[in-house]
Coordinates of C-alpha atoms (C1' of nucleotides) in Angstrom, one line a residue:
Chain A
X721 CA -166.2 93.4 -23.5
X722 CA -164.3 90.7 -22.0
X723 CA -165.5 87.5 -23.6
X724 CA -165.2 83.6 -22.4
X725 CA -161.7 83.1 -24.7
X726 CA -160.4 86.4 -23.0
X727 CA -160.5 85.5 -19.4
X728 CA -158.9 82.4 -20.1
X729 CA -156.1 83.7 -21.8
X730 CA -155.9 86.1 -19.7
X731 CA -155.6 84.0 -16.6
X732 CA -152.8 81.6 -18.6
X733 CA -151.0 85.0 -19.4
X734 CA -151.3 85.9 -15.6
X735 CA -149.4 82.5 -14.5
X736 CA -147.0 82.7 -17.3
X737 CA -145.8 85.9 -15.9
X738 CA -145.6 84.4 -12.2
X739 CA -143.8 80.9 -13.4
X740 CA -142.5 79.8 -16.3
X741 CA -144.8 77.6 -18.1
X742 CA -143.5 75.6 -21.4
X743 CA -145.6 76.2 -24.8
X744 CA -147.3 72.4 -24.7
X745 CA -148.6 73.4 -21.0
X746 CA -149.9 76.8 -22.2
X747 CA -152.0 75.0 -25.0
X748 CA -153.2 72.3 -22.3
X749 CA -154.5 75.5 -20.1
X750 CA -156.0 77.2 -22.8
X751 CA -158.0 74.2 -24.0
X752 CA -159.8 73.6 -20.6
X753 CA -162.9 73.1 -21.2
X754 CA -165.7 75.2 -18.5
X755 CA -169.2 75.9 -19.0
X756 CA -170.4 80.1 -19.3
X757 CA -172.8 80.8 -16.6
X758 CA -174.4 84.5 -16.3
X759 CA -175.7 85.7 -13.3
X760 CA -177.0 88.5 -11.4
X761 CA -175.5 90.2 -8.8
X762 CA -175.8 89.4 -4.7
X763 CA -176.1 85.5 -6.0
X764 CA -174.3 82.8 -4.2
X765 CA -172.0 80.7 -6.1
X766 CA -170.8 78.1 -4.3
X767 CA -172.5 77.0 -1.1
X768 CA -170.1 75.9 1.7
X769 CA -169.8 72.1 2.8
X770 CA -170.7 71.2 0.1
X771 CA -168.0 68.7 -3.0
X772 CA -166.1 70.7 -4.9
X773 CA -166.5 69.8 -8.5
X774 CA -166.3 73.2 -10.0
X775 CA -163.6 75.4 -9.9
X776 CA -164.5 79.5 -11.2
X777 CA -163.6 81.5 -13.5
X778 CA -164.5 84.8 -13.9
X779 CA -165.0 86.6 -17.6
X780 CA -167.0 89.3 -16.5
X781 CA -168.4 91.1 -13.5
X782 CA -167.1 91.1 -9.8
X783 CA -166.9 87.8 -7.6
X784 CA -166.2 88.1 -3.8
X785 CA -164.6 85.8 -1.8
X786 CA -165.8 85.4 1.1
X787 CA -166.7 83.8 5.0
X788 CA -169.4 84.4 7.1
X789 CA -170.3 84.1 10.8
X790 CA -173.4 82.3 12.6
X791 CA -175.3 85.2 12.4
X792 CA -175.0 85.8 9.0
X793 CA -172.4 88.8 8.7
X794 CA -169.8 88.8 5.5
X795 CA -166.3 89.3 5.3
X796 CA -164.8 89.4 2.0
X797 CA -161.3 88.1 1.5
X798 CA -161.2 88.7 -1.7
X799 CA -162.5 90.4 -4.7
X800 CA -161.6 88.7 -8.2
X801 CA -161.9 90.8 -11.6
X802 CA -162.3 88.8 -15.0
X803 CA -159.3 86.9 -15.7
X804 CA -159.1 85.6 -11.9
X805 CA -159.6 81.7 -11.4
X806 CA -161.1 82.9 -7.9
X807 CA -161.1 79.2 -6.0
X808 CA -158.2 77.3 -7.3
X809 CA -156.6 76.7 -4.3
X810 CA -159.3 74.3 -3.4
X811 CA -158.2 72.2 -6.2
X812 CA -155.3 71.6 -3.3
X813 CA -157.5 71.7 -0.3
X814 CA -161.2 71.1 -1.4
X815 CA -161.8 70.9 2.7
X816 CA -161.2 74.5 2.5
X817 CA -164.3 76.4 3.2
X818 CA -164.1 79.3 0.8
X819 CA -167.4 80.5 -0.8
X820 CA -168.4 83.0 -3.4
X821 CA -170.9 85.7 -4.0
X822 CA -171.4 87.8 -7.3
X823 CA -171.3 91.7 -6.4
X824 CA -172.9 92.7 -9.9
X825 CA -174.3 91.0 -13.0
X826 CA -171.3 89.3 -13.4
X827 CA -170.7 85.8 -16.1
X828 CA -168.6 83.0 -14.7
X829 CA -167.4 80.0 -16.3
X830 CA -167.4 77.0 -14.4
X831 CA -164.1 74.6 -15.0
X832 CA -164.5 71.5 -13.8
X833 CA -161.9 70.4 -11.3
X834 CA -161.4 67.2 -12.8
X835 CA -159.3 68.9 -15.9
X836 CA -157.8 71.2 -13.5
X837 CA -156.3 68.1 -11.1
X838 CA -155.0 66.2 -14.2
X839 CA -153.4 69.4 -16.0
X840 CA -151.3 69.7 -12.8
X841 CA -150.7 66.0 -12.0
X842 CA -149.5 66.0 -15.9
X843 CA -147.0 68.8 -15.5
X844 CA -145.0 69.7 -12.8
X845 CA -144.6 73.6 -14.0
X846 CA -148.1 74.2 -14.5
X847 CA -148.4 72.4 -10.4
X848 CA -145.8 75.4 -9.7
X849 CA -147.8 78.2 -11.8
X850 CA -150.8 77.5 -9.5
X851 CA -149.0 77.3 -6.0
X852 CA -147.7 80.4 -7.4
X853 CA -151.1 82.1 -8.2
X854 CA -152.2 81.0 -4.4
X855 CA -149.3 82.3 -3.2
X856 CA -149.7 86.0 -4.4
X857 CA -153.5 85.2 -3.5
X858 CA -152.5 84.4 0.4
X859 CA -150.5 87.9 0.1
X860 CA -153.1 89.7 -1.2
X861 CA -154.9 88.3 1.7
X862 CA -152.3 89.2 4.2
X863 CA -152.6 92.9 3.4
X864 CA -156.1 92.7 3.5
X865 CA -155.9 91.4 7.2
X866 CA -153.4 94.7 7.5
X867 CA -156.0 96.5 6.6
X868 CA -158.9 94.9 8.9
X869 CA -156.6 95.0 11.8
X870 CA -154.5 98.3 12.1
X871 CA -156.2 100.8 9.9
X872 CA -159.1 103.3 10.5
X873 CA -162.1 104.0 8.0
X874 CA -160.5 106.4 5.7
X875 CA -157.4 104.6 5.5
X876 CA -158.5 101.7 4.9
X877 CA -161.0 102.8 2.6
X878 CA -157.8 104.7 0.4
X879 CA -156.0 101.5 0.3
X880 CA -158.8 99.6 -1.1
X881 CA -159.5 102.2 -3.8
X882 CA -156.1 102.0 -4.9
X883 CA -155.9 98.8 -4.6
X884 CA -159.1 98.4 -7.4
X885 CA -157.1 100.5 -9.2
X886 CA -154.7 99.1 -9.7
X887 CA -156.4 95.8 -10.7
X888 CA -159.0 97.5 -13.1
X889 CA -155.9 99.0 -15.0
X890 CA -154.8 95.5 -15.0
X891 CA -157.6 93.7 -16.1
X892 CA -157.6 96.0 -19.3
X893 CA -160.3 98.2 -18.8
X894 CA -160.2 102.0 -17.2
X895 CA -157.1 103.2 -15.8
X896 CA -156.1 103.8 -12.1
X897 CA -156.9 107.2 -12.2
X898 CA -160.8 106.5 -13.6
X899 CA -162.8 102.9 -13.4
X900 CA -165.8 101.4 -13.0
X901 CA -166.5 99.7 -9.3
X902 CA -169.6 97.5 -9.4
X903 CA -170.2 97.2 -6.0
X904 CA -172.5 98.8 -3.7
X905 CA -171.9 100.2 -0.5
X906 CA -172.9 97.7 1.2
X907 CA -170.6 95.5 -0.1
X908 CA -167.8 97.7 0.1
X909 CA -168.8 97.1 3.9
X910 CA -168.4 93.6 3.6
X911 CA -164.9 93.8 2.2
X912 CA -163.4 96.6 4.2
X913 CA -165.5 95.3 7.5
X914 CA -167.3 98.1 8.1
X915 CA -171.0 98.9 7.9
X916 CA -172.8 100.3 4.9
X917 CA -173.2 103.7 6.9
X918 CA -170.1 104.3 7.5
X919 CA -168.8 103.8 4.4
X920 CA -171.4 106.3 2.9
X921 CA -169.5 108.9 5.9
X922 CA -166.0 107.4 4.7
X923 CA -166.6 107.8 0.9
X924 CA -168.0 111.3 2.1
X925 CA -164.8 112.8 3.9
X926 CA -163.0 111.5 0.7
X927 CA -165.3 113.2 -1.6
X928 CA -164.9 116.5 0.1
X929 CA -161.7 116.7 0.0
X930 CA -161.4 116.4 -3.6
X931 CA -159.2 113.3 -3.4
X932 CA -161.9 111.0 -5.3
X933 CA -165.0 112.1 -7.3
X934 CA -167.7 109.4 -7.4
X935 CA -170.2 109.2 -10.5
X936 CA -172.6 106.2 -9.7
X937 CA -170.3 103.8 -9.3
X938 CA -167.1 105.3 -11.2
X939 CA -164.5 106.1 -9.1
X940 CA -162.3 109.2 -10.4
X941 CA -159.4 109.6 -8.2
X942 CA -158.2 112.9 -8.4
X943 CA -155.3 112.6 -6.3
X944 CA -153.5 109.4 -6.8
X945 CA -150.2 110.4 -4.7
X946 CA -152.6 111.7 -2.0
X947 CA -154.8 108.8 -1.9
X948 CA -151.9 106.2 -1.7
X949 CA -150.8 108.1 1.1
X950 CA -154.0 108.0 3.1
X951 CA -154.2 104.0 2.8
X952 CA -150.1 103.7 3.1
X953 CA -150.2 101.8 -0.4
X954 CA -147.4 100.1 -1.8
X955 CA -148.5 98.4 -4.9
X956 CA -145.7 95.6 -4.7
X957 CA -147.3 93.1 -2.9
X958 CA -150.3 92.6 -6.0
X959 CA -147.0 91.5 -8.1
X960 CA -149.3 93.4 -11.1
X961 CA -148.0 97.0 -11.5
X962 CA -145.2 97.3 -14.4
X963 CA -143.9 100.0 -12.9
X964 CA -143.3 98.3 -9.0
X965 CA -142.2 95.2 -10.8
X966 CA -139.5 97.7 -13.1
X967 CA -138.4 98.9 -9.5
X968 CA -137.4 95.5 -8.2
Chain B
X819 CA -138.8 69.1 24.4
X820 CA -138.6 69.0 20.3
X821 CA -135.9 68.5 18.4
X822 CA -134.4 69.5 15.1
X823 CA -135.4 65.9 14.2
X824 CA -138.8 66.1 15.4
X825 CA -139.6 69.2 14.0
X826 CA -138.7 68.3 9.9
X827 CA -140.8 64.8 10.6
X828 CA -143.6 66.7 12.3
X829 CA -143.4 68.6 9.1
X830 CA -143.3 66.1 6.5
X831 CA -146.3 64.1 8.6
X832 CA -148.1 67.3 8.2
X833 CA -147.6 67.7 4.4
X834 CA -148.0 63.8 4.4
X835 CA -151.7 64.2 6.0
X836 CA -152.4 66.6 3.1
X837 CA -151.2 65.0 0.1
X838 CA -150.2 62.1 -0.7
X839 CA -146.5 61.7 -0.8
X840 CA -144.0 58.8 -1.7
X841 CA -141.9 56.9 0.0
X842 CA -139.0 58.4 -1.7
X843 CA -140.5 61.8 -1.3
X844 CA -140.8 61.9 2.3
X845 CA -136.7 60.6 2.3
X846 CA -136.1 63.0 -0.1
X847 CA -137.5 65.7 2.7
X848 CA -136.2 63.9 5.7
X849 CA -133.0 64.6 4.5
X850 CA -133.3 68.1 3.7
X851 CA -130.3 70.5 5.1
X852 CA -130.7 73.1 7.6
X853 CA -129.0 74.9 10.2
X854 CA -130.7 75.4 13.6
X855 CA -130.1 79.2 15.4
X856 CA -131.6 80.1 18.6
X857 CA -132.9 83.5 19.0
X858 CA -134.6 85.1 22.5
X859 CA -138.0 87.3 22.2
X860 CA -139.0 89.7 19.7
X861 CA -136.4 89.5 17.3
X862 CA -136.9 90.1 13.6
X863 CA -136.0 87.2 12.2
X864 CA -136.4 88.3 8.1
X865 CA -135.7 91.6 6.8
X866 CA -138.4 92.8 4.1
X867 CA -136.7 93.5 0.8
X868 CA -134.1 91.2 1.2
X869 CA -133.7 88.0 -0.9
X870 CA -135.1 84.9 -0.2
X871 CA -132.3 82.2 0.9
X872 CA -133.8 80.1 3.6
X873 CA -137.2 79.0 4.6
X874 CA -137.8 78.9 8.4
X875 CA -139.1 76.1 10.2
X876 CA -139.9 76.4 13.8
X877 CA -138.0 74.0 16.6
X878 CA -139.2 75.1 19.3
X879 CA -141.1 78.0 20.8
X880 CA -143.5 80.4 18.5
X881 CA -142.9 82.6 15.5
X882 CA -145.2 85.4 14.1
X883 CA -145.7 86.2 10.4
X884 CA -146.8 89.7 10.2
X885 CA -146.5 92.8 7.8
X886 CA -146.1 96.2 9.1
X887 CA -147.4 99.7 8.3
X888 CA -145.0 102.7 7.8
X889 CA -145.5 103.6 11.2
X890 CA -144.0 101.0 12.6
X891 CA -147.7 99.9 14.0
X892 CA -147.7 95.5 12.8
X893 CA -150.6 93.2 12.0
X894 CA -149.8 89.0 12.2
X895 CA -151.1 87.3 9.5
X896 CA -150.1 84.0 11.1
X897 CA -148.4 82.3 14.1
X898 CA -146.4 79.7 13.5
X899 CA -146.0 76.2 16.0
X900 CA -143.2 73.5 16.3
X901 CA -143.2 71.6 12.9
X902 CA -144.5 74.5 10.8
X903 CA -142.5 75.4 7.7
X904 CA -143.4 79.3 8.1
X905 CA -142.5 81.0 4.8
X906 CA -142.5 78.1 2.2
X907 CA -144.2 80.0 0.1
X908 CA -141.9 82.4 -0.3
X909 CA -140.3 79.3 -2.9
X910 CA -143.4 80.1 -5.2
X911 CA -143.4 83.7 -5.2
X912 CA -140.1 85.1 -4.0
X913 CA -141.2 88.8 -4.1
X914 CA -144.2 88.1 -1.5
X915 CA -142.9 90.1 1.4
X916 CA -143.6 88.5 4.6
X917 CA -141.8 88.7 7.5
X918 CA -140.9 86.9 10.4
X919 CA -141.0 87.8 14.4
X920 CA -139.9 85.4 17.5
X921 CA -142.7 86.0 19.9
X922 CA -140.4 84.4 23.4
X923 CA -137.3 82.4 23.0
X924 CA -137.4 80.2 19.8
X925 CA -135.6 77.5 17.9
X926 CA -135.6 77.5 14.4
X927 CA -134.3 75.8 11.5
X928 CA -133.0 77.5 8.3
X929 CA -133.4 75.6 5.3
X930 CA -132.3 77.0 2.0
X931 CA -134.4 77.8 -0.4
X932 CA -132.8 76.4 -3.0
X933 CA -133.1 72.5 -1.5
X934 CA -136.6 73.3 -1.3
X935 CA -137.1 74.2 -4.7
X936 CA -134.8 71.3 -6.3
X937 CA -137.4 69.0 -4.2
X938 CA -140.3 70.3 -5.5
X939 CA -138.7 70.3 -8.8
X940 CA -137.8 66.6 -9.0
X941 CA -141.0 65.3 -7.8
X942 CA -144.5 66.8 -8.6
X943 CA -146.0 65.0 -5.7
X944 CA -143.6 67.2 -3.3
X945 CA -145.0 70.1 -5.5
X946 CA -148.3 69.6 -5.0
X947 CA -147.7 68.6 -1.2
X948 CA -146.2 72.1 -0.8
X949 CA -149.5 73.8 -2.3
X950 CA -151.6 72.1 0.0
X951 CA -149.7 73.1 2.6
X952 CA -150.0 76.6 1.5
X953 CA -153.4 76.6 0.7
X954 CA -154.5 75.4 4.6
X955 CA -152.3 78.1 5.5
X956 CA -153.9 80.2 3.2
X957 CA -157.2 79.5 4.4
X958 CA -156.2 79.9 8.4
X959 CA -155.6 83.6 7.1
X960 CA -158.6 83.9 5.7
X961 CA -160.2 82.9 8.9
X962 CA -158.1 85.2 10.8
X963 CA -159.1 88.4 8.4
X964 CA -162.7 87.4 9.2
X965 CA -161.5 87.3 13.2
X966 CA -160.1 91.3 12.5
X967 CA -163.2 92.5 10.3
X968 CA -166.2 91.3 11.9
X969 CA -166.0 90.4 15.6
X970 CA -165.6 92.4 18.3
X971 CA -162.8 92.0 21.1
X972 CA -164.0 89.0 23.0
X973 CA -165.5 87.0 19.9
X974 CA -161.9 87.6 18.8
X975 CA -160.0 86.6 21.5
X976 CA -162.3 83.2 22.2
X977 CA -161.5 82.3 18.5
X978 CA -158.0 83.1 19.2
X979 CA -157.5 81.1 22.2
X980 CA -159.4 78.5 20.9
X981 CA -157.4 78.2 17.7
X982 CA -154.3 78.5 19.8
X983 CA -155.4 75.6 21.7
X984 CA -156.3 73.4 19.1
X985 CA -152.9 74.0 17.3
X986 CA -151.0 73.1 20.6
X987 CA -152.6 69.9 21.3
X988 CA -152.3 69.4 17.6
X989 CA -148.2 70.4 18.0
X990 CA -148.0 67.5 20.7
X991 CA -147.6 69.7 24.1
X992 CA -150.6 70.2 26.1
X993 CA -154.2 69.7 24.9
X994 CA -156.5 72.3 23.9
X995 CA -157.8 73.0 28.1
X996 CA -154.9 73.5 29.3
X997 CA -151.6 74.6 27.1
X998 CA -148.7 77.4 27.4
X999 CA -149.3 80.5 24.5
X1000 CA -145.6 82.3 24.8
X1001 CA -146.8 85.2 23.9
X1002 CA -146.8 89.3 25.8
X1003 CA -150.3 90.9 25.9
X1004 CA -149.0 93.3 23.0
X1005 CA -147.9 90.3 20.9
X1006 CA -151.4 89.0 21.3
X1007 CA -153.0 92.7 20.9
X1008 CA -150.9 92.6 17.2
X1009 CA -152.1 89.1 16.7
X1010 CA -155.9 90.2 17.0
X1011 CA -155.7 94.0 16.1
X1012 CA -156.1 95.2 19.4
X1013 CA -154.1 97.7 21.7
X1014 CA -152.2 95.6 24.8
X1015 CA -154.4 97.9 27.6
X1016 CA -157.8 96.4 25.6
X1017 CA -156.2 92.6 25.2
X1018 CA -155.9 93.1 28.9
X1019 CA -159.1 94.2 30.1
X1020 CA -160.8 92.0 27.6
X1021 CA -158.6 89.0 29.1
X1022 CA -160.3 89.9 32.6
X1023 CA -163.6 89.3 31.3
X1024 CA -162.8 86.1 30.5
X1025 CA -160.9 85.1 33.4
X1026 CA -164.1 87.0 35.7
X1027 CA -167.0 85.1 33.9
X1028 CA -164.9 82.1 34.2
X1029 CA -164.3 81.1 31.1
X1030 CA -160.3 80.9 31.2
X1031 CA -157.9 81.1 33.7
X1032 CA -154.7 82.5 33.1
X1033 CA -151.4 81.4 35.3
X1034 CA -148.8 83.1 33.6
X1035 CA -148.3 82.2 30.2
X1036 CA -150.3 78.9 30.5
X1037 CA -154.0 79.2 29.4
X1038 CA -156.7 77.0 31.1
X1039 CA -159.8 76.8 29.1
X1040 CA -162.8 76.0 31.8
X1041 CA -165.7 75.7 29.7
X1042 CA -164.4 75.2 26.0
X1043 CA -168.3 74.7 24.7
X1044 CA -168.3 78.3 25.7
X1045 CA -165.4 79.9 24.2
X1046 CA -165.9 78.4 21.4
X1047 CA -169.5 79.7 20.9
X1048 CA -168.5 83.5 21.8
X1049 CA -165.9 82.7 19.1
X1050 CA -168.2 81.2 17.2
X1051 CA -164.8 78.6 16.6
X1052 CA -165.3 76.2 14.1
X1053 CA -161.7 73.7 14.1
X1054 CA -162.2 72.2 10.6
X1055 CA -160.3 75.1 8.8
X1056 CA -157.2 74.2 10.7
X1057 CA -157.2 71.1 8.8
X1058 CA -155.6 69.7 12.2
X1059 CA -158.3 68.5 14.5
X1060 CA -159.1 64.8 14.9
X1061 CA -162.5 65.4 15.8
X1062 CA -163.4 67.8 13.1
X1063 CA -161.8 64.9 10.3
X1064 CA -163.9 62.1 11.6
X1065 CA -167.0 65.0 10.9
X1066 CA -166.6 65.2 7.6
Chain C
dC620 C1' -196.8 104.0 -11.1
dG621 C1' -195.5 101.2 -7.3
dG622 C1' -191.9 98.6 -4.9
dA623 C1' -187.3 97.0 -3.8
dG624 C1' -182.8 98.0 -3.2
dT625 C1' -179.5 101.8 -2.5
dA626 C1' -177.7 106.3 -1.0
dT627 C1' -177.7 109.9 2.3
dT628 C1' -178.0 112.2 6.7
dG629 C1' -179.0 112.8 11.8
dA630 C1' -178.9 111.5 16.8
dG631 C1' -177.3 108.7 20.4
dG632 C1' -174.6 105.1 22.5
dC633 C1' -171.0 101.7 23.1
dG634 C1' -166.4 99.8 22.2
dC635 C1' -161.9 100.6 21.7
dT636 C1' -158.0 103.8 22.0
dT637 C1' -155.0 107.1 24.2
dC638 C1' -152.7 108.8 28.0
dA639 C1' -151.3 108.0 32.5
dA640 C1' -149.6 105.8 36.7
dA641 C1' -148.5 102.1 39.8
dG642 C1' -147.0 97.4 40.9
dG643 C1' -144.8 92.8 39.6
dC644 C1' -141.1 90.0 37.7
dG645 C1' -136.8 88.7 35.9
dG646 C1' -132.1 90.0 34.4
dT647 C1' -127.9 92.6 35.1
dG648 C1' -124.2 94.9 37.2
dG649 C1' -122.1 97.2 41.0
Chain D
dC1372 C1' -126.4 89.9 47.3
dC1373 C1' -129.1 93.5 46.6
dA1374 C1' -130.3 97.6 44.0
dC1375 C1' -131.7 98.8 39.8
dC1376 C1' -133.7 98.8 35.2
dG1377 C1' -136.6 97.3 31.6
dC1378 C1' -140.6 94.9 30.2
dC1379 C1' -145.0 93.3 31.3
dT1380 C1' -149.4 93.6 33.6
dT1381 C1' -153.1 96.0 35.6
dT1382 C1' -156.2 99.7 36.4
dG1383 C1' -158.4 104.4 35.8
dA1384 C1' -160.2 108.4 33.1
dA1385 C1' -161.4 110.8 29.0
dG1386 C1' -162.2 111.0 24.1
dC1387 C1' -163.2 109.6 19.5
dG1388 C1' -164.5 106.2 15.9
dC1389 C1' -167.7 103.3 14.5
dC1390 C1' -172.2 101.2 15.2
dT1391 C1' -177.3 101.2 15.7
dC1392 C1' -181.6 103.0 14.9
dA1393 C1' -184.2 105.8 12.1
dA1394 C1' -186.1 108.7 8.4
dT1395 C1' -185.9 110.5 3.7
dA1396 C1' -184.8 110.6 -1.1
dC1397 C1' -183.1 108.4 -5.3
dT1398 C1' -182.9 104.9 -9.0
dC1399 C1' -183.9 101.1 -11.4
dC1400 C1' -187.2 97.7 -13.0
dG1401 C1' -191.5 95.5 -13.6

DNA sequence: CGGAGTATTGAGGCGCTTCAAAGGCGGTGG
DNA sequence: CCACCGCCTTTGAAGCGCCTCAATACTCCG
């Protein structure tokens, strides 16, 4: 039960591990101060054009990144477990037009961007640990345009899988083989830019084939190798798997 | 015609626009070392896997970012104009594996990576100039994964050549109703996830409703009200356009 | 127990891909 | 200098993947 304390410290551990950060500027991070906020899921958190004073957090839940057209239509461009500070980047750019949504129930804390400017006009290494946290943020994104671009349905659909994964086993709760995915099909749509149908036919093939079971919204995935296979998966690029980062 | 010169102060005016930067900073990255290679058409310019030494920035002609998928099949992630620093954020995150691709003949300039981290290193306004730059990048990709998951071939394309446009007015050769895109039909069909026969006949459309006109390599935009709706184009995540500044 | 959101499945249609072939253009070598 | 070759553009035909519309059942919550 991941509380407020937690995803803090687990966001700090997250940019130690990308830059080096000295002890006086992990205390500074860790004593940010942020105000808990619980909400339910399918809520807007941020509405575009509007200041940004607020930068987010998340402790519990799923938070989706995301743009949307004229007409209304979602794409997500990013999904962020608890631990992620899912809009920092705009303390850099606050003209950048990034919004969020919760999926579930999620809780959020909201740091205000204030503290987060002066912790990084203060220090130059804790400036580098957030370009660096962007920067495997923009990859993340890169091989999510990958997958929006040159891969069908069930491809697509294996490489996202695996890539959840491989983040719940990060975050600390369920394993790659066996987590929780608090998202409906719908919004799996929205990420993998697809519609909610055809997900449900997606999901299905997988099913059948006995390369994923799905209980409610677990996702049991029978046959890891398989699966990575489907989606051409290559865990390097989430700089978050022990054992791609023992390869290197 | 732009030179070496022109190219690292088009930079540093670009970073300068962004974030605020020192007189001593922008000297500091004036005189930053590089050497300048040509290279024709469709030649990889960085190997995946390899070390990072040098950071690219474009001279002349234009350069693709892109990842590709084990069967050889690639996606760009971003294409990079005169003036554009195209993997500087490879300096935050070294393992991030993006690649580069000439699209026609380019000039580029290969600064080592180990200048560009000593700058950002000595100067936390440089750092934090760097991020922003990043982060607009960052956001351009986000744009682009919205372009791949939810619009079809023609919405794509008018956001495409209306990006393209704004960037090469923005770059200083041609405005945005009349500029030269040095890029094949299949280089455009990787840009927007699209096969070269569709690019094509979705191209003819264009030209036939007479919307564009196409001599060559150089793009005409007749009515730009109307691209821009079927793209449903909005210039102000560019960060670039004029226009779209005074806006906001 | 009723209602809203979600999951599931079918039928039909359009958009994009694949395969194929012909013509244009520039570069290279005999 | 011209013939040739490779790359690019253009167009056609056929097929499949994904979307749209639609109907039913399930689950959670008030």
């Amino acid at each position: 039960m991941p509380s407020v304390k937690w995803a803090l410290e687990a966001f700090v551990q997250r940019l130690a591990a990308l830059s080096p950060l000295s002890r006086e500027d992990i205390s500074v991070l860790l004593s940010l101060p942020g105000e808990a906020v619980r909400l339910r899921g399918n809520v807007d958190i941020e509405m575009p054009g509007q200041g940004f004073d607020h930068a987010c957090l998340v402790t519990s839940g799923l938070v989706a990144r995301f743009a949307q057209l004229s007409d209304g239509r979602r794409q997500y461009t990013a999904l962020h477990i608890p631990g992620d500070m899912a809009d920092i980047h705009r303390v850099a750019t606050p003209l950048a037009g990034s919004t969020l949504q919760t999926l579930a129930t999620a809780t959020i804390v909201r740091v205000p961007a204030k503290n987060l400017k002066r912790a990084a006009s203060n220090s130059a290494t804790i400036t580098q640990a957030f370009w660096a946290y962007s920067a495997v943020d923009a990859a993340v994104l890169s091989q999510w345009a990958v997958n929006l671009g040159r891969r069908d349905a069930k491809a697509r659909m294996a490489h996202f899988l695996c890539e959840m994964g491989v983040c719940s086993e990060h975050s600390g709760d369920g394993d790659r083989h066996e987590f929780l995915l608090e998202a409906s099909q719908g919004q799996i749509g929205d990420a993998l830019g697809l519609t909610a149908v055809h997900v449900n036919r997606t999901l299905k093939v997988l099913r059948e084939s006995n390369v994923v079971a799905i209980d409610g919204r677990i996702i049991r995935i029978q046959d890891w190798p398989l699966l990575s296979a489907i989606g051409d998966f290559d865990p390097r690029y989430l700089q978050m798997d022990p054992r791609a980062v023992e390869a290197a």
